[in-house]
Short mmCIF file of C-alpha atoms in Angstrom, two decimals:
data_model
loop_
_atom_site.label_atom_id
_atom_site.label_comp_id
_atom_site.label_asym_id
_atom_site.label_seq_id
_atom_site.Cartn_x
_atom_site.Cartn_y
_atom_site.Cartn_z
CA UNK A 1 0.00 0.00 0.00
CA UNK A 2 0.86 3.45 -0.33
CA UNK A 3 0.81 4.00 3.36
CA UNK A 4 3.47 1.12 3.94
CA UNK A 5 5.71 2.43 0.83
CA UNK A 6 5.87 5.93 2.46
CA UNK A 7 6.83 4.27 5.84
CA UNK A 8 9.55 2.08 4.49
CA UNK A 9 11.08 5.14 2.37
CA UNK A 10 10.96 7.67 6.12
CA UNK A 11 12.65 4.57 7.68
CA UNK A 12 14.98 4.21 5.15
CA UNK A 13 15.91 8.11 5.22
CA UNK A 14 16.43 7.94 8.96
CA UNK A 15 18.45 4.83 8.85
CA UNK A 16 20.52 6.36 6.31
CA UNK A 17 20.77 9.96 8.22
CA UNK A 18 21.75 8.29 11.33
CA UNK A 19 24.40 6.10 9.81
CA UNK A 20 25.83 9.10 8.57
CA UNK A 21 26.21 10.55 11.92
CA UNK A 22 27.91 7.54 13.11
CA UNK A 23 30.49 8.24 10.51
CA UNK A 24 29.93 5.28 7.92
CA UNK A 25 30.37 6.23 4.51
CA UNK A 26 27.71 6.14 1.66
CA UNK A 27 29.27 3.34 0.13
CA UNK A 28 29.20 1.19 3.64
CA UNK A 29 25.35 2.73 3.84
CA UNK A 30 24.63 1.33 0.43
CA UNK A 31 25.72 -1.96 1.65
CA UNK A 32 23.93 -2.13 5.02
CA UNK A 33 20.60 -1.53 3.82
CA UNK A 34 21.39 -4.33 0.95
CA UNK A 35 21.93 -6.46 3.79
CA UNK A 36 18.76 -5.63 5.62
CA UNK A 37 16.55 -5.96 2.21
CA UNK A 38 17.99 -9.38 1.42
CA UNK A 39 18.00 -11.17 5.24
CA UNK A 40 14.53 -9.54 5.81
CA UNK A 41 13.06 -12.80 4.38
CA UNK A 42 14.57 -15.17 7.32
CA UNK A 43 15.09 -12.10 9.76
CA UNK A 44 11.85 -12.30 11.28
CA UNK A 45 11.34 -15.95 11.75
CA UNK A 46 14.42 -16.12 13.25
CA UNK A 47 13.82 -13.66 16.22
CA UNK A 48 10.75 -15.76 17.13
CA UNK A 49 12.92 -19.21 16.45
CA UNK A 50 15.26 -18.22 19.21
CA UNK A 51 12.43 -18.16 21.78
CA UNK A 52 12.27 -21.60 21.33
CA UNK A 53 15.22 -22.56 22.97
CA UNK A 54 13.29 -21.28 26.36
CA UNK A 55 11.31 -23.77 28.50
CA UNK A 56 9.70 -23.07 31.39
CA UNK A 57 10.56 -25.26 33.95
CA UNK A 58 9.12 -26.14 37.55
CA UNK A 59 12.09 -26.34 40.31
CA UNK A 60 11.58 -27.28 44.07
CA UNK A 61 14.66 -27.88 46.38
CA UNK A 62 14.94 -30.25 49.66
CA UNK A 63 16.28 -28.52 52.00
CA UNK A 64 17.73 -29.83 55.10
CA UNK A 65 16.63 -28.38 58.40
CA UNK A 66 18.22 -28.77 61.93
CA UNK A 67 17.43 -28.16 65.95
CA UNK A 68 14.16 -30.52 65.70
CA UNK A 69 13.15 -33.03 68.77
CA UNK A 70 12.74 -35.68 66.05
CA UNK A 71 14.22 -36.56 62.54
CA UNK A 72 15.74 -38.65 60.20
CA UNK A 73 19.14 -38.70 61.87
CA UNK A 74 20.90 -36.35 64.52
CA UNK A 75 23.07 -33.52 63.96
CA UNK A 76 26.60 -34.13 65.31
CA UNK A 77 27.82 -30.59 65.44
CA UNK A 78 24.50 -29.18 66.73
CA UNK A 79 24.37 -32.30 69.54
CA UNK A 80 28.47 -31.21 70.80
CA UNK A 81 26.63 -27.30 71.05
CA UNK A 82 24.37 -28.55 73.10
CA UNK A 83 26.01 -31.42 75.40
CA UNK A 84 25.89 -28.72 78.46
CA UNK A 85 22.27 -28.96 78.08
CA UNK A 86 22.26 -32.95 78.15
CA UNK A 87 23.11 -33.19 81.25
CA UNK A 88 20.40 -30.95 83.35
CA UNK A 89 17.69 -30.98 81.37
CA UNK A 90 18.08 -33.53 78.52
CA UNK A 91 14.03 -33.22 77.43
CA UNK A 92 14.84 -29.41 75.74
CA UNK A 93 17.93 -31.21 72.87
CA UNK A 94 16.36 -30.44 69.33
CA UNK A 95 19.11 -32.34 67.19
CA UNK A 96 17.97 -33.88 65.12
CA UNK A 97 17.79 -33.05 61.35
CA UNK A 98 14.65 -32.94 59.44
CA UNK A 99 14.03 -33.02 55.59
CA UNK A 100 11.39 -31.14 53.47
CA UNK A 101 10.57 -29.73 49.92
CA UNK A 102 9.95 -26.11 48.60
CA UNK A 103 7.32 -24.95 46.51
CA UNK A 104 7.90 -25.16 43.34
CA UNK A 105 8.90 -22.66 41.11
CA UNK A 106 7.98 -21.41 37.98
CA UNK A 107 11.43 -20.10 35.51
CA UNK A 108 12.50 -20.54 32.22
CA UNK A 109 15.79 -21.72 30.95
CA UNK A 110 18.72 -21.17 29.22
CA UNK A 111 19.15 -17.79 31.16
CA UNK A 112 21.92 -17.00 28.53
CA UNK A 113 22.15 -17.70 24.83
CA UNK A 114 25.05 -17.59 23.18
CA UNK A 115 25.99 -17.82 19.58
CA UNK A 116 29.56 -18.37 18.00
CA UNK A 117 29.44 -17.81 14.31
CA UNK A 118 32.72 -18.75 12.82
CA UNK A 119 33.66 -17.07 9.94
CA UNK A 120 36.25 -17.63 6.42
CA UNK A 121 37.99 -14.71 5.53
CA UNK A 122 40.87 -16.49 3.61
CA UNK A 123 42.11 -15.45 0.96
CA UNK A 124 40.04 -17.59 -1.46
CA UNK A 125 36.41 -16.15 -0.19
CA UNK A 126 35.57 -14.23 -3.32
CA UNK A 127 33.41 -11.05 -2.92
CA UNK A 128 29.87 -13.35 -3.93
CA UNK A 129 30.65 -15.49 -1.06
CA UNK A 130 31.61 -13.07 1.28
CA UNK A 131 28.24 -10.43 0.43
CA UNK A 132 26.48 -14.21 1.71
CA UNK A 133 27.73 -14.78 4.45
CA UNK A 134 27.09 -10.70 5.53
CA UNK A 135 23.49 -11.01 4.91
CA UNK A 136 23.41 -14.29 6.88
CA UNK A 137 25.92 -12.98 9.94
CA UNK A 138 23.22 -10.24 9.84
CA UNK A 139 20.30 -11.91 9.90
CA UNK A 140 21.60 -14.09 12.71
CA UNK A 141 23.28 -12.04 14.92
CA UNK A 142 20.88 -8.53 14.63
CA UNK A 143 17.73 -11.44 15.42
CA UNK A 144 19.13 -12.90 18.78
CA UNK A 145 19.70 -8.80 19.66
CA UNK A 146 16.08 -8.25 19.04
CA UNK A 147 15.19 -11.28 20.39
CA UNK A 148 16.59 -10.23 23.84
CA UNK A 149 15.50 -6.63 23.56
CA UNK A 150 12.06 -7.89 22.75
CA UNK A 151 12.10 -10.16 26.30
CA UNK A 152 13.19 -7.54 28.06
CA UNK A 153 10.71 -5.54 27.15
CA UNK A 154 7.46 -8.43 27.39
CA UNK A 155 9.14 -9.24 30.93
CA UNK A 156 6.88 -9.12 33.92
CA UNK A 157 8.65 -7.21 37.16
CA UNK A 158 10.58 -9.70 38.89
CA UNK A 159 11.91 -11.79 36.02
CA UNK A 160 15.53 -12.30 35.48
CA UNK A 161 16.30 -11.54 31.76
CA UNK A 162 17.51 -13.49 28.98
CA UNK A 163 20.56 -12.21 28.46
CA UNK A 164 22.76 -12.93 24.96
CA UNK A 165 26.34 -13.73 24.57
CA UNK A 166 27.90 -12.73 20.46
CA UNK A 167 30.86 -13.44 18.98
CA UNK A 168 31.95 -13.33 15.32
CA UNK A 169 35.29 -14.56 14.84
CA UNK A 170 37.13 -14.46 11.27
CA UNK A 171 39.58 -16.81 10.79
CA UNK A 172 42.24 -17.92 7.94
CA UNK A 173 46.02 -18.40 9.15
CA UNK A 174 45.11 -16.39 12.43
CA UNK A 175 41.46 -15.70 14.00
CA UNK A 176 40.07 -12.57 15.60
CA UNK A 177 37.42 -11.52 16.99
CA UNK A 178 35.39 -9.12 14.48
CA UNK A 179 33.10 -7.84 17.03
CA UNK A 180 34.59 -5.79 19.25
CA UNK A 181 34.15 -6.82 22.73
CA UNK A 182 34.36 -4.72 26.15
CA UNK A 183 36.48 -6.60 29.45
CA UNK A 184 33.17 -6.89 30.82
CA UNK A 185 31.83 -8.62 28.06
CA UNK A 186 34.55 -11.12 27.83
CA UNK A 187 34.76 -11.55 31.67
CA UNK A 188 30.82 -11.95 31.82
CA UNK A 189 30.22 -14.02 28.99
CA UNK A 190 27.44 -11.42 28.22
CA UNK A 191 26.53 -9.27 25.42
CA UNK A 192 26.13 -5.89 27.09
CA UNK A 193 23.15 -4.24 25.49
CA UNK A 194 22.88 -1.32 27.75
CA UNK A 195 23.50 0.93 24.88
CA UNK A 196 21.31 -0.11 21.71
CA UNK A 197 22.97 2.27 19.46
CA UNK A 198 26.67 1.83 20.35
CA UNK A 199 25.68 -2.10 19.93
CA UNK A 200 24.07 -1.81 16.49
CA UNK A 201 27.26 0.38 15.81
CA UNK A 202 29.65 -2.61 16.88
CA UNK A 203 27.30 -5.23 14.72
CA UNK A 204 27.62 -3.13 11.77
CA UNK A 205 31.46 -2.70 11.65
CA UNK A 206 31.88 -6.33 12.60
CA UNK A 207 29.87 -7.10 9.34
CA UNK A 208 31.21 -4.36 7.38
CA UNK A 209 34.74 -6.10 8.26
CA UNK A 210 33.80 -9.40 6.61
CA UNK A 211 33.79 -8.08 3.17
CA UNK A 212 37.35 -6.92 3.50
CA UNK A 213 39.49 -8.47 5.74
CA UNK A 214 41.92 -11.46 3.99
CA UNK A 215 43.35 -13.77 6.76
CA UNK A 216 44.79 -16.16 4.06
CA UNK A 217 45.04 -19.53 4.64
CA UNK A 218 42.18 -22.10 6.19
CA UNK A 219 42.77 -23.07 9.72
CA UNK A 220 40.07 -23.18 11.71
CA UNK A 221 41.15 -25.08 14.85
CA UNK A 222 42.54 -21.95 16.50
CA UNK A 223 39.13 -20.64 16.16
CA UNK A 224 37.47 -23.64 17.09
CA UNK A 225 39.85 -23.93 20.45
CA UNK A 226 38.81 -20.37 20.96
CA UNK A 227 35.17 -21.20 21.73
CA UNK A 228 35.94 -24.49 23.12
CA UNK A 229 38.19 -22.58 26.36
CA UNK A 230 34.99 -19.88 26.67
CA UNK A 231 32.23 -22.91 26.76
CA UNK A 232 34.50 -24.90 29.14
CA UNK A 233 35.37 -21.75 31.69
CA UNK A 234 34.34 -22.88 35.20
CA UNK A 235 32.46 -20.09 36.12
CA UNK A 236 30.28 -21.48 33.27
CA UNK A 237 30.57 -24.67 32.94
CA UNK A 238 27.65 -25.87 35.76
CA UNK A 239 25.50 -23.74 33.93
CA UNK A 240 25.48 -25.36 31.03
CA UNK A 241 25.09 -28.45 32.13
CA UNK A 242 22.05 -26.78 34.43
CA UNK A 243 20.62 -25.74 31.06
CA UNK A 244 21.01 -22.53 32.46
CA UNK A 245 23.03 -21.53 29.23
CA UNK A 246 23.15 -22.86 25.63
CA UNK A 247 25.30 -22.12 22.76
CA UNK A 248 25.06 -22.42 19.33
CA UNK A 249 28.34 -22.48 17.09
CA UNK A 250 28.01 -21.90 13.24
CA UNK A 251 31.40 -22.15 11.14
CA UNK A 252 30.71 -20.56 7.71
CA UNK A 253 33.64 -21.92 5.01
CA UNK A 254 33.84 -22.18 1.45
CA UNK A 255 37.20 -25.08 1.60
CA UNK A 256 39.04 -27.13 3.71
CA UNK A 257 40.93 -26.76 6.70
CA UNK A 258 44.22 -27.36 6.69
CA UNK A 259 43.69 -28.35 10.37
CA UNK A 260 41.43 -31.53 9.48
CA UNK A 261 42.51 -33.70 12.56
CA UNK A 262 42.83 -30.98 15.57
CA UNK A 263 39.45 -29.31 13.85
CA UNK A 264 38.06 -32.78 14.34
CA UNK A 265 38.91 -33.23 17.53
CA UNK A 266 37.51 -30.20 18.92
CA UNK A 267 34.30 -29.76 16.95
CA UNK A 268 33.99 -33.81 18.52
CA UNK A 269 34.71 -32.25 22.12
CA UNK A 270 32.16 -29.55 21.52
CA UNK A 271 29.07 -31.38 20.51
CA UNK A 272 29.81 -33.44 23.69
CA UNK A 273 29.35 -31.23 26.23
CA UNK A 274 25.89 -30.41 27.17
CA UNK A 275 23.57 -27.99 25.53
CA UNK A 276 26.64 -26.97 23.27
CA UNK A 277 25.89 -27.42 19.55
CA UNK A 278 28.62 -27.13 16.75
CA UNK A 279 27.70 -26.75 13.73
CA UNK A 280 29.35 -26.41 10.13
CA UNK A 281 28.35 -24.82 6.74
CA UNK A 282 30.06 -25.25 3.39
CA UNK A 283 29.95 -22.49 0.73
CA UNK A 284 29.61 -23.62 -2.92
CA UNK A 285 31.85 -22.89 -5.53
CA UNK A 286 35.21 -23.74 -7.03
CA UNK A 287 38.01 -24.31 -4.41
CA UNK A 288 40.73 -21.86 -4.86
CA UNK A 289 43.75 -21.44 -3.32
CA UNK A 290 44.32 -18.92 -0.48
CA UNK A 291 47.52 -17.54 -1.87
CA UNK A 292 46.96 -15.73 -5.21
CA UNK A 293 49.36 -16.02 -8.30
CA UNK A 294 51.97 -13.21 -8.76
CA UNK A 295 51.62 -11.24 -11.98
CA UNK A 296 54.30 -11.81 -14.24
CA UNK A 297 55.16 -10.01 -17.38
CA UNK A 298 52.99 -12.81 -19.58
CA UNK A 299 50.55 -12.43 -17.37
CA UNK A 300 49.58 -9.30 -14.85
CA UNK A 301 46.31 -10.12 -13.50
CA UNK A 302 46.44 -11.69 -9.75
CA UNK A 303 44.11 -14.72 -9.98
CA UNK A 304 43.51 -17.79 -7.48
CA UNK A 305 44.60 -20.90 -8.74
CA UNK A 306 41.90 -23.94 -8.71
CA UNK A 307 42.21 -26.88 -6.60
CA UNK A 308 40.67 -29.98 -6.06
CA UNK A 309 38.26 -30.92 -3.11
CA UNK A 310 39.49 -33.47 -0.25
CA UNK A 311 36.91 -34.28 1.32
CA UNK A 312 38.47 -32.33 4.58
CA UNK A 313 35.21 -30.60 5.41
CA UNK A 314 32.88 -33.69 5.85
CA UNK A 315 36.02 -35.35 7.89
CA UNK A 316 35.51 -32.91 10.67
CA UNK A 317 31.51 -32.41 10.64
CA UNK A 318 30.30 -35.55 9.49
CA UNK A 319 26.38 -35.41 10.00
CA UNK A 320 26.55 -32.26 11.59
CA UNK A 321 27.88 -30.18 8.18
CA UNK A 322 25.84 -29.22 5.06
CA UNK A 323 27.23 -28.48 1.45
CA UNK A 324 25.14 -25.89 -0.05
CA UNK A 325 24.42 -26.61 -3.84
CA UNK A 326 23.71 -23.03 -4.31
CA UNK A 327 25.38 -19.99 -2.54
CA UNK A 328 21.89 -18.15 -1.95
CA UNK A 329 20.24 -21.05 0.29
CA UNK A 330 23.07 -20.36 2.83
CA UNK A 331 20.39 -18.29 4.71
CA UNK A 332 17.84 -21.00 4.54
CA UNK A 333 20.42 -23.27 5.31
CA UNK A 334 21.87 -22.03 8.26
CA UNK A 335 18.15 -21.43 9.18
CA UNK A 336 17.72 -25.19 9.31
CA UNK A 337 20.76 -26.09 11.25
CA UNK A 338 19.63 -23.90 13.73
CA UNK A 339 16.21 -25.75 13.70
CA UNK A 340 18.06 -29.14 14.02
CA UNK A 341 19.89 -27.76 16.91
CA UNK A 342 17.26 -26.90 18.76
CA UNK A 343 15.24 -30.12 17.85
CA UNK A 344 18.09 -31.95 19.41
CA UNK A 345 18.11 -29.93 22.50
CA UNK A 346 14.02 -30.61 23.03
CA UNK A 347 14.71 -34.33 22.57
CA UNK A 348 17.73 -34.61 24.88
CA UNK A 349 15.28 -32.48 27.36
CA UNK A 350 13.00 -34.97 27.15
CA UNK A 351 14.83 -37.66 27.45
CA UNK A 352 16.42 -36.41 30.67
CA UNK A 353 13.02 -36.02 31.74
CA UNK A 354 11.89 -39.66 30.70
CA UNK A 355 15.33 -41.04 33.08
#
């Protein structure tokens, strides 16, 4: 309608106006509101997906009490308090410990999501590839924000929030972390969304970065080891395994790691610790080589030189990697891993349940 064309157009003129003030350049503008067209197709089933990965749940504690006349068994330390007492007037002891239940109560869990999305920026992830994987780091990443700003806001007083922990980490012969993370952030485990604007900021120049930044070569265990050492800190670990936090790891490649056995290894280690789900995605296209030609004087363009597949890629993910047939279902793709994931969580639920 008319009415919803004049909307979009005003919201497109204020995105771009406040972009500008944040210092982006028309070019990068361009770009980001490319990426928000194309992902708009999964974006909004994918903020609702992530609320499945709450349950509500119905806790109640025993508690053990002490100082009663009667119980299931005495207390030795609060009997020695009270030996003066046995001896004058042994009728008034209570030492004996008693057992009981709470209430139950109502809560939902994970507390915390948290999403790795591992990311290819060798040298061989040509520019189609690399606009892909933007519009799906995008449409991932910018719908777990909204997700958790849309909690916050639906919470009733009282609730703990859902809180969100992000990281997008390139990787090629060395990994870093694209989004830019505060000491509090990597301390916490926690996506501080305090500021929505400086956040949206961050997301943007993270995915800005991916259609730039050449890390050469394909080695993804460093990357891979990164997460694993976060998912397995102590402070987190009993959470987890509490269901009081559940990650999701996507890796995002178009070849083969040069890391096959280590990458193994750890992807392995991941997928079997609890509520931790690893992932892996496979780009289409023709394998190239991460380390250009040199021009010579027969020849002065720079061009990536062809090789053969290995087979590398479904060594280390097995059943839990896809091969895309086409570049554009990498969306829909990653959509459906994410779906799988949380099917697999639900069943494991219930099976805990069942034992």
């Amino acid at each position: 309608s008319n009415a919803s064309t004049k909307a979009g157009a005003r919201e497109a003129k204020d995105f771009l106006e406040k972009m500008k003030t944040k210092g982006f350049s028309d070019k990068d503008i361009k770009r980001m509101m490319e990426i928000r067209e194309r992902a708009d197709a999964v974006y909004g089933g994918l903020v609702n997906l992530w609320g499945f990965f709450l349950q509500m749940t119905q806790t109640s504690q025993l508690v053990e009490e002490t100082r009663h006349r009667g119980g299931f068994a005495p207390d030795i330390d609060e009997f020695i308090r009270q030996l003066p007492e046995f001896e004058t007037n042994p009728d008034t002891l209570r030492v004996f410990l008693r057992r009981y239940v709470t209430p139950e109560v109502e809560s939902y869990k994970p507390k915390t999501i948290e999403l790795h999305l591992l990311l290819d920026l060798s040298g061989s992830m040509d520019v189609k590839k690399r606009r892909e994987t933007q519009e799906t780091v995008y449409a991932l990443a910018k719908s777990l924000v909204q997700f958790r700003r849309n909690s916050e806001a639906l919470a009733n007083e009282g609730d703990p929030p859902t809180t969100i922990n992000l990281r997008l980490i390139g990787f090629g012969s060395t990994h870093q972390d694209l989004l830019e993370r505060t000491p509090f952030e990597t301390e916490e485990g926690v996506l501080d969304d305090s500021h929505p604007a400086d956040l949206d900021d961050r997301l943007w120049r993270s995915i800005l970065a991916i259609g730039h930044i050449d890390l050469k070569g394909t080695q993804d265990a460093p990357a891979l080891q990164e997460v694993l050492n976060d998912v397995s800190r102590p402070d987190r670990e009993g959470q987890f395994t509490q269901g009081d936090r559940v990650a999701v790891i996507v890796e995002m490649t178009d070849g083969e790691t040069e890391t096959v056995g280590t990458s193994m290894a750890i992807v392995d280690a991941l997928n079997r610790r609890s509520n931790v789900y690893a992932r892996g995605v496979q780009i289409p296209g023709q394998l190239q080589s991460d380390t250009p030609t040199k021009p010579t004087d027969d020849d002065p363009h720079v061009m990536h030189e062809i090789v053969p597949e290995t087979g590398r890629f479904n060594q280390v993910w097995r059943e839990n990697g896809l091969r895309l047939d086409k570049i554009e279902q990498l969306r829909g793709i990653v959509l459906k891993l994410l779906i799988k994931a949380l099917m697999d969580k639900h069943k494991l639920s219930f099976l805990n349940w069942c034992y």
